[in-house]
Coordinates of N, CA and C in Angstrom, one line a residue:
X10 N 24.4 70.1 -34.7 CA 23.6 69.0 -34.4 C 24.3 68.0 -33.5
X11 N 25.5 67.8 -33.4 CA 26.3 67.0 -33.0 C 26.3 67.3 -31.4
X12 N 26.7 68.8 -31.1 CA 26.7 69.5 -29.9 C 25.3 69.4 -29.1
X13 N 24.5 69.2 -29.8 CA 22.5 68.7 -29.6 C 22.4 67.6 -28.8
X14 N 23.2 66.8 -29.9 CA 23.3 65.2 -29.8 C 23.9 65.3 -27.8
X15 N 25.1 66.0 -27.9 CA 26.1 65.6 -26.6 C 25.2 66.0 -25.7
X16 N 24.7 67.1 -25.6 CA 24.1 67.6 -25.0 C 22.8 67.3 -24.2
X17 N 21.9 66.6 -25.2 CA 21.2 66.0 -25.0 C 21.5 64.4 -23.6
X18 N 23.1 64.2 -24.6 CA 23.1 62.5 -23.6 C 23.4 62.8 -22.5
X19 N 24.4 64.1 -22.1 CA 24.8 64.5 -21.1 C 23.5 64.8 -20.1
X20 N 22.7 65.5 -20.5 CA 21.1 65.9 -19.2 C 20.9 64.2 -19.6
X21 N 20.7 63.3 -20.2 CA 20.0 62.1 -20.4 C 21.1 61.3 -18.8
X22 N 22.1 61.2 -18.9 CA 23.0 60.7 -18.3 C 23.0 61.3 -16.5
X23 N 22.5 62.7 -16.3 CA 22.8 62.9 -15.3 C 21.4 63.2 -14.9
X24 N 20.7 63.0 -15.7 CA 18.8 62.2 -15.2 C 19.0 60.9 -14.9
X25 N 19.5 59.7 -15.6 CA 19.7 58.3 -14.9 C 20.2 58.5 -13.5
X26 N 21.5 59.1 -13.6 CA 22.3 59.0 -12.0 C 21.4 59.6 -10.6
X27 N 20.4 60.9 -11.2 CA 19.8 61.5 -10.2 C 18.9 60.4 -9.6
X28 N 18.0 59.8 -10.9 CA 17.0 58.5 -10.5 C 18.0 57.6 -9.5
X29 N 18.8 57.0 -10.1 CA 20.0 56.2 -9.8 C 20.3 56.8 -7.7
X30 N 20.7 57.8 -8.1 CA 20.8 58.3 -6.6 C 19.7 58.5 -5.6
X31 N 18.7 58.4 -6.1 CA 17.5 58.5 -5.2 C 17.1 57.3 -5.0
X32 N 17.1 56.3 -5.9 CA 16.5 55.1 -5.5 C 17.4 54.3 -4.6
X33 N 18.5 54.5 -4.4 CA 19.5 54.3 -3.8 C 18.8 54.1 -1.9
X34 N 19.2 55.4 -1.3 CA 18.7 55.4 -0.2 C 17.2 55.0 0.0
X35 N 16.2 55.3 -0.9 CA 14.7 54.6 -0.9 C 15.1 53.1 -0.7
X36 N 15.5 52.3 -1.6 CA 16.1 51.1 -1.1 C 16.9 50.6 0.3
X37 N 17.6 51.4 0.0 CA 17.9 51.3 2.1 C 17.4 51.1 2.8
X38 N 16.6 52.5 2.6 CA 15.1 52.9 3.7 C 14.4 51.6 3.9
X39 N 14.1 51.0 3.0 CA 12.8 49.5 2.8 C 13.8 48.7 3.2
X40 N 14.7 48.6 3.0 CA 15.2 46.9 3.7 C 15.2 47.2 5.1
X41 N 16.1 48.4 5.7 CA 16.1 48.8 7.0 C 14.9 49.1 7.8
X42 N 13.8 48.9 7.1 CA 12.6 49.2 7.8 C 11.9 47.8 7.6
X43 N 11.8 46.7 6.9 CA 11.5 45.2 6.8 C 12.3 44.8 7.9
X44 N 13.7 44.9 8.1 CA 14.1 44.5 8.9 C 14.3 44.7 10.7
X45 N 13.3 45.8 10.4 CA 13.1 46.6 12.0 C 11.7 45.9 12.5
X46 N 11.0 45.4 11.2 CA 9.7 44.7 11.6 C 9.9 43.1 11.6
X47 N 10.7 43.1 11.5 CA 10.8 41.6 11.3 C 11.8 41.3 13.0
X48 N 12.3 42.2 13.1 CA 12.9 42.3 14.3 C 11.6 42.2 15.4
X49 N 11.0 43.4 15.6 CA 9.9 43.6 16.3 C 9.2 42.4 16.3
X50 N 8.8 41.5 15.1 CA 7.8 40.9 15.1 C 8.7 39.1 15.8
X51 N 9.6 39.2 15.4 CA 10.1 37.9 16.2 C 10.2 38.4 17.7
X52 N 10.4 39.5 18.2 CA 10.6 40.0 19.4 C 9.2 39.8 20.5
X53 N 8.5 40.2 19.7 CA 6.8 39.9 19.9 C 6.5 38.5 20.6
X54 N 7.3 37.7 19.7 CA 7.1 36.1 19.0 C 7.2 35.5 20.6
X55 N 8.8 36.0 21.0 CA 9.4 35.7 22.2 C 8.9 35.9 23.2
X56 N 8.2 37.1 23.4 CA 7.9 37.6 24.6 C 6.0 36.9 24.5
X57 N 5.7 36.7 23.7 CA 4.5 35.9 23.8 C 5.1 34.6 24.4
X58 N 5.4 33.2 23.8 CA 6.1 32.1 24.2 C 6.6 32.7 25.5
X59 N 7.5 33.5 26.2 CA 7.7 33.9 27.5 C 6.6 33.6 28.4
X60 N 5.3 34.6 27.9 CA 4.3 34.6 29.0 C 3.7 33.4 29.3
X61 N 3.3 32.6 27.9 CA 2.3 31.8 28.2 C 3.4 30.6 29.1
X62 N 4.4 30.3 29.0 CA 5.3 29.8 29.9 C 4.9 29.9 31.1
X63 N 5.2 31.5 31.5 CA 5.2 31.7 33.0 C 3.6 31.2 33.6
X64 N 2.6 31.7 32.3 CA 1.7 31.8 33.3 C 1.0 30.0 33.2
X65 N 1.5 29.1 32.2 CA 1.6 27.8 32.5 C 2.1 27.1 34.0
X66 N 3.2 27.7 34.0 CA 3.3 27.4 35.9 C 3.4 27.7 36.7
X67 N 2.6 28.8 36.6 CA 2.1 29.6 37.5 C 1.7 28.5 38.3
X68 N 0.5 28.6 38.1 CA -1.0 27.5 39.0 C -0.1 26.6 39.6
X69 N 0.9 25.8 39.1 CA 1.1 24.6 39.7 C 2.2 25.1 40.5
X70 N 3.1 26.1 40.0 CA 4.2 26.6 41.5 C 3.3 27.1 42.3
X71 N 2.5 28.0 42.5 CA 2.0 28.2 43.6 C 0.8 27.7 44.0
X72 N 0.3 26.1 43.9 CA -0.1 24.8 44.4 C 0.6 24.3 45.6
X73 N 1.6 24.2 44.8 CA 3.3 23.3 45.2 C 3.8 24.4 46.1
X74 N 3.8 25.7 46.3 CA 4.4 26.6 47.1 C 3.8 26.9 48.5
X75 N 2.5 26.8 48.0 CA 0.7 27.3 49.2 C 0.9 26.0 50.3
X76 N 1.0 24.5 49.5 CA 0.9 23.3 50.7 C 2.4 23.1 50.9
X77 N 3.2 23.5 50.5 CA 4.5 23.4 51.4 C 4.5 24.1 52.4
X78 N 4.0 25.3 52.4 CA 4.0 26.5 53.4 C 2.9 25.8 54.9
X79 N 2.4 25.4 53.9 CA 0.8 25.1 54.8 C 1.6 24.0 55.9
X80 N 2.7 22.8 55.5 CA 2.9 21.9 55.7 C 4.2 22.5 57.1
X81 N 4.8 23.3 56.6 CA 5.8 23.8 57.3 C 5.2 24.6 58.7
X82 N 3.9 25.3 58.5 CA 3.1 26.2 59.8 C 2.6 24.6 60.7
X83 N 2.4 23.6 60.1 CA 1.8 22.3 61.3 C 3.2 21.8 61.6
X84 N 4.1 21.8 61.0 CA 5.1 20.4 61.2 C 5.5 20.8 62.8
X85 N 4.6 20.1 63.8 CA 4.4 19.8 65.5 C 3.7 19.0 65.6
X86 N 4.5 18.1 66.9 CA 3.9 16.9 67.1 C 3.1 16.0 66.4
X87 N 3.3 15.9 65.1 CA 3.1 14.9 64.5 C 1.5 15.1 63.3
X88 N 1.7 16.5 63.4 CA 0.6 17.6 62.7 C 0.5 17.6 60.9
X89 N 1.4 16.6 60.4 CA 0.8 16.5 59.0 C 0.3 14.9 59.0
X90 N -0.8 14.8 58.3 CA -0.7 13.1 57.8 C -1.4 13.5 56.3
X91 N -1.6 12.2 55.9 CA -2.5 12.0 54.4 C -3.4 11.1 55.1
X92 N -5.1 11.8 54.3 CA -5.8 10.5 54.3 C -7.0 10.9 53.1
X93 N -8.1 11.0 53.7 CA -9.8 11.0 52.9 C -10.4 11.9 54.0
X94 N -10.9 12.8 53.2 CA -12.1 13.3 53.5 C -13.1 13.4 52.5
X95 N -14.4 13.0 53.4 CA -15.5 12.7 52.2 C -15.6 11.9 51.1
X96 N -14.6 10.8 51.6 CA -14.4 10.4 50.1 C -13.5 10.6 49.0
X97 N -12.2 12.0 49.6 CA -11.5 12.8 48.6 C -10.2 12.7 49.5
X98 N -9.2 12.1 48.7 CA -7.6 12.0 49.2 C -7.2 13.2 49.4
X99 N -6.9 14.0 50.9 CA -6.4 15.1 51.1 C -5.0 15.1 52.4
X100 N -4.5 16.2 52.7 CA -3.4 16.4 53.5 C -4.3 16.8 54.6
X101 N -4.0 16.2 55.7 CA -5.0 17.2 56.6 C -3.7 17.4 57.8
X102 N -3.9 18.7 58.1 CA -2.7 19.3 58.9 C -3.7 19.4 60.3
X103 N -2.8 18.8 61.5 CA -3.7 18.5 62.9 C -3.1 20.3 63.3
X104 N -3.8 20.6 64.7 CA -3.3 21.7 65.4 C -4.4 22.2 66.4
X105 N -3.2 22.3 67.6 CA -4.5 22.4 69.1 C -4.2 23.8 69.1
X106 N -5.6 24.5 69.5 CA -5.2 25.8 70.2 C -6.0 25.8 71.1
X107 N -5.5 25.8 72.7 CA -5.8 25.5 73.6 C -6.3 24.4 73.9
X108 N -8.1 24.0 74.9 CA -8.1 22.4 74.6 C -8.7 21.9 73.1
X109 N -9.0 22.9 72.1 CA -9.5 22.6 71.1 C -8.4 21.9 69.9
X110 N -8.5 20.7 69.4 CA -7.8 20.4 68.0 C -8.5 21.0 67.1
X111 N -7.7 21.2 65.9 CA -8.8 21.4 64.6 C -8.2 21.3 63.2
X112 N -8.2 21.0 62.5 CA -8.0 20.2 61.0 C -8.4 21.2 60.0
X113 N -7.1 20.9 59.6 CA -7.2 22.0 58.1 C -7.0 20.5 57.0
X114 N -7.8 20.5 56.2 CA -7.9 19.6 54.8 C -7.3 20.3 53.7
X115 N -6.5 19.9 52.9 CA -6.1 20.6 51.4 C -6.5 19.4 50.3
X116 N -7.2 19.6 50.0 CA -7.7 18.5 48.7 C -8.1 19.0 47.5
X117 N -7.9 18.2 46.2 CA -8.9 18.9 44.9 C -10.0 18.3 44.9
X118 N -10.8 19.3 44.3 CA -12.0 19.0 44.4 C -12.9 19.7 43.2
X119 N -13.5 18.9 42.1 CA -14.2 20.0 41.4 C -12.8 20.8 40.5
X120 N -12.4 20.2 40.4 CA -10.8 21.2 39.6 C -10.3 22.4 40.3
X121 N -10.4 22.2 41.5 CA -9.9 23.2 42.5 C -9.0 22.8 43.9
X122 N -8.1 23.4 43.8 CA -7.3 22.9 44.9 C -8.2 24.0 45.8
X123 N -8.5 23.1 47.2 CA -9.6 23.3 47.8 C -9.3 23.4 49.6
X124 N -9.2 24.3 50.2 CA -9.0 24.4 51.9 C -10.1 24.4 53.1
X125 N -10.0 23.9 53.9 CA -11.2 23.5 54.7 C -10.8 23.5 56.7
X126 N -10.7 24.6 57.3 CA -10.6 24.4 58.5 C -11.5 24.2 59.4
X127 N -11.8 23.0 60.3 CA -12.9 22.7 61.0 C -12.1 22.0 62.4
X128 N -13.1 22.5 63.5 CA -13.2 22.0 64.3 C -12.8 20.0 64.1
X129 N -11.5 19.5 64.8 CA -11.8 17.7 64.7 C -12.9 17.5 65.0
X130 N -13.5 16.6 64.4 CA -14.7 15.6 64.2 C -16.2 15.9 64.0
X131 N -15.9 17.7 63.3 CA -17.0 17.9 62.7 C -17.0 17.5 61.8
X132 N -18.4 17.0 61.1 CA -18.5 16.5 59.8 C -18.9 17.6 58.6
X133 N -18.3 17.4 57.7 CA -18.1 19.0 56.5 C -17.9 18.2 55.5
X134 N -18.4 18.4 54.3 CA -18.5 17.8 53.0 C -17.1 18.6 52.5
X135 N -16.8 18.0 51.2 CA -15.8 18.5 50.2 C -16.0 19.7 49.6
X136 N -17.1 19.9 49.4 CA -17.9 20.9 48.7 C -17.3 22.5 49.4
X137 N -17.7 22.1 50.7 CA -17.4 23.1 51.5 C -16.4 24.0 51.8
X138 N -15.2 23.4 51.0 CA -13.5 23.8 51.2 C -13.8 25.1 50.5
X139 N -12.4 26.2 50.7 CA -12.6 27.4 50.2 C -11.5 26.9 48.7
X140 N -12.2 27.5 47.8 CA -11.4 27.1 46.7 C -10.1 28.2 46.7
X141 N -9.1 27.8 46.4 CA -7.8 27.9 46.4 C -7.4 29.1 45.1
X142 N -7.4 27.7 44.0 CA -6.9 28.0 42.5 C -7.4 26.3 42.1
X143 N -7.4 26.5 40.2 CA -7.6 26.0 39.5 C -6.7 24.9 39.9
X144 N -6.7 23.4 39.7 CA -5.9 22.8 39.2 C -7.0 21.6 38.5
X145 N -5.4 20.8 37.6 CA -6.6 19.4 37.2 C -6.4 18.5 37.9
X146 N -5.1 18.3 39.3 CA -5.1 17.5 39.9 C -3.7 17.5 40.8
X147 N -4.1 17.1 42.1 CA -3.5 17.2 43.1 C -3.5 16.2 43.8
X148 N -2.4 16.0 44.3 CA -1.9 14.4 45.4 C -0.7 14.3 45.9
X149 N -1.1 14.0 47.3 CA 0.1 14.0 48.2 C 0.2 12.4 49.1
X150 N 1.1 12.0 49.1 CA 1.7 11.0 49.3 C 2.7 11.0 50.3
X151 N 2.6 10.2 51.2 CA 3.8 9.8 52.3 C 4.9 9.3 51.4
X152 N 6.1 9.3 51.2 CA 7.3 8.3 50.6 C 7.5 7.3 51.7
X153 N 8.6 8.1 52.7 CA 8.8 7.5 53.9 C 8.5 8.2 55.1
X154 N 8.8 8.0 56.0 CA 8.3 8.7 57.2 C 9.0 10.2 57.8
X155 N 7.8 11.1 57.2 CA 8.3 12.5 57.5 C 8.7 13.2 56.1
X156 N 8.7 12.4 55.2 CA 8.9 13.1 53.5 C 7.8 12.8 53.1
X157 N 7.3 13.8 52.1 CA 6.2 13.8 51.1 C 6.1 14.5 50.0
X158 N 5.7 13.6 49.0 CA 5.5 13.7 47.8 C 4.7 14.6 47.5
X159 N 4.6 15.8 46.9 CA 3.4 16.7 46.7 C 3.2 16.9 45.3
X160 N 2.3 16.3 44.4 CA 2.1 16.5 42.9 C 0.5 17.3 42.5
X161 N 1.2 18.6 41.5 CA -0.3 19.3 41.6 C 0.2 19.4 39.2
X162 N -1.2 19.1 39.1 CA -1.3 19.5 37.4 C -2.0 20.7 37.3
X163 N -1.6 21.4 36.6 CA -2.5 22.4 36.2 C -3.4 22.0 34.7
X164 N -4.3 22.9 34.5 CA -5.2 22.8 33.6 C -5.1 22.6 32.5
X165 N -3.4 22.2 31.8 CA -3.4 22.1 30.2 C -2.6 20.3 31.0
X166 N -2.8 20.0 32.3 CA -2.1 18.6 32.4 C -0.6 18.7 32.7
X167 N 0.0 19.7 32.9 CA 1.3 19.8 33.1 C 1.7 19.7 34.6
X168 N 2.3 18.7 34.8 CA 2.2 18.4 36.1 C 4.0 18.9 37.1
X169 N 3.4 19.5 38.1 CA 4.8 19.9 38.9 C 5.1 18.7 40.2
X170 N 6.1 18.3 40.7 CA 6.3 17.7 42.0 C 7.6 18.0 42.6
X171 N 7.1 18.6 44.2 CA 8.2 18.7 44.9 C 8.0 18.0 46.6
X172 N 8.8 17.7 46.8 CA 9.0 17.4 48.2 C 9.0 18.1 49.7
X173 N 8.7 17.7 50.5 CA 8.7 18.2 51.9 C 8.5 17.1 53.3
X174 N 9.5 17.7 53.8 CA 9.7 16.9 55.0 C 9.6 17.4 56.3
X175 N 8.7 16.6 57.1 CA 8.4 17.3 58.6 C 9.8 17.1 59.6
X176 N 9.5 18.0 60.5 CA 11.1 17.5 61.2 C 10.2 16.5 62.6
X177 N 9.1 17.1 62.6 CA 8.6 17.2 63.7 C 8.3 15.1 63.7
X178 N 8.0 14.0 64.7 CA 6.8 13.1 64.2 C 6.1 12.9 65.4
X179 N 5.2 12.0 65.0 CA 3.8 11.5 65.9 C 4.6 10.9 67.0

């Protein structure tokens, strides 16, 4: 009975260890695999916050990139000024080809950064510009003579400003 008894604890004992040893690596397995998703999911996290970043200034760098460019193809004989059209504070870039002048306007308009090439001293409403891209607002400012202030918001209000200077003047 005795030898029953040992015998018995002995399979009892190396049933615990088997259990014992399997749950072992199962346990592994689960932390190493929570921690693979927890990885992924903060990785996610990042690359979300990434995008909406980028595509936050988006609109306003390439506002700010479009009338620098715009600003740098006139800067002759005295081919950028600021003023109004229709009523709407815009950049209007001068430029003759041949005996004809003719005026390109960059203004917002309608939440749209807005382009408009016309013949000088035809009359053309605001409406009329080709829309660009979204913005909530745009403004350009002389500082001093031949630098300019160029500030464009995009649509959550986040506003970019960079500068440009003509070499060229009136």
């Amino acid at each position: 009975m005795g030898e029953a008894r040992r015998d018995a604890r002995r399979a009892e004992k190396i049933k615990r260890r088997h259990v014992i040893d399997m749950l072992f690596p199962i346990a592994l397995f689960l932390v190493l695999a929570a921690s693979s998703l927890f990885l992924v999911i903060l990785a996610a996290n990042v690359y979300q916050k990434s995008v909406a970043w980028e595509e936050s200034n988006y609109e306003s760098r390439t506002c700010l990139s479009y009338v620098t460019e715009k600003i740098r193809q006139s800067d002759e004989n005295g081919g950028v000024t600021v003023g109004t059209f229709d009523g709407v504070p815009c950049l209007m870039l001068l430029q003759t080809f041949g005996e004809q002048s003719y005026v390109t306007y960059l203004y917002s308009y309608e939440g749209q950064l807005r382009e408009l090439f016309v013949q000088e001293g035809v009359l053309m409403k605001a409406s009329d510009g080709q829309a660009i891209l979204d913005v909530d607002h745009f403004a350009v400012e002389e500082q001093e003579d031949g630098i300019f202030r160029i500030s464009c918001a995009d649509e959550n209000g986040k506003e970019s400003v960079t500068y440009a200077a003509v070499k060229s003047k009136a």
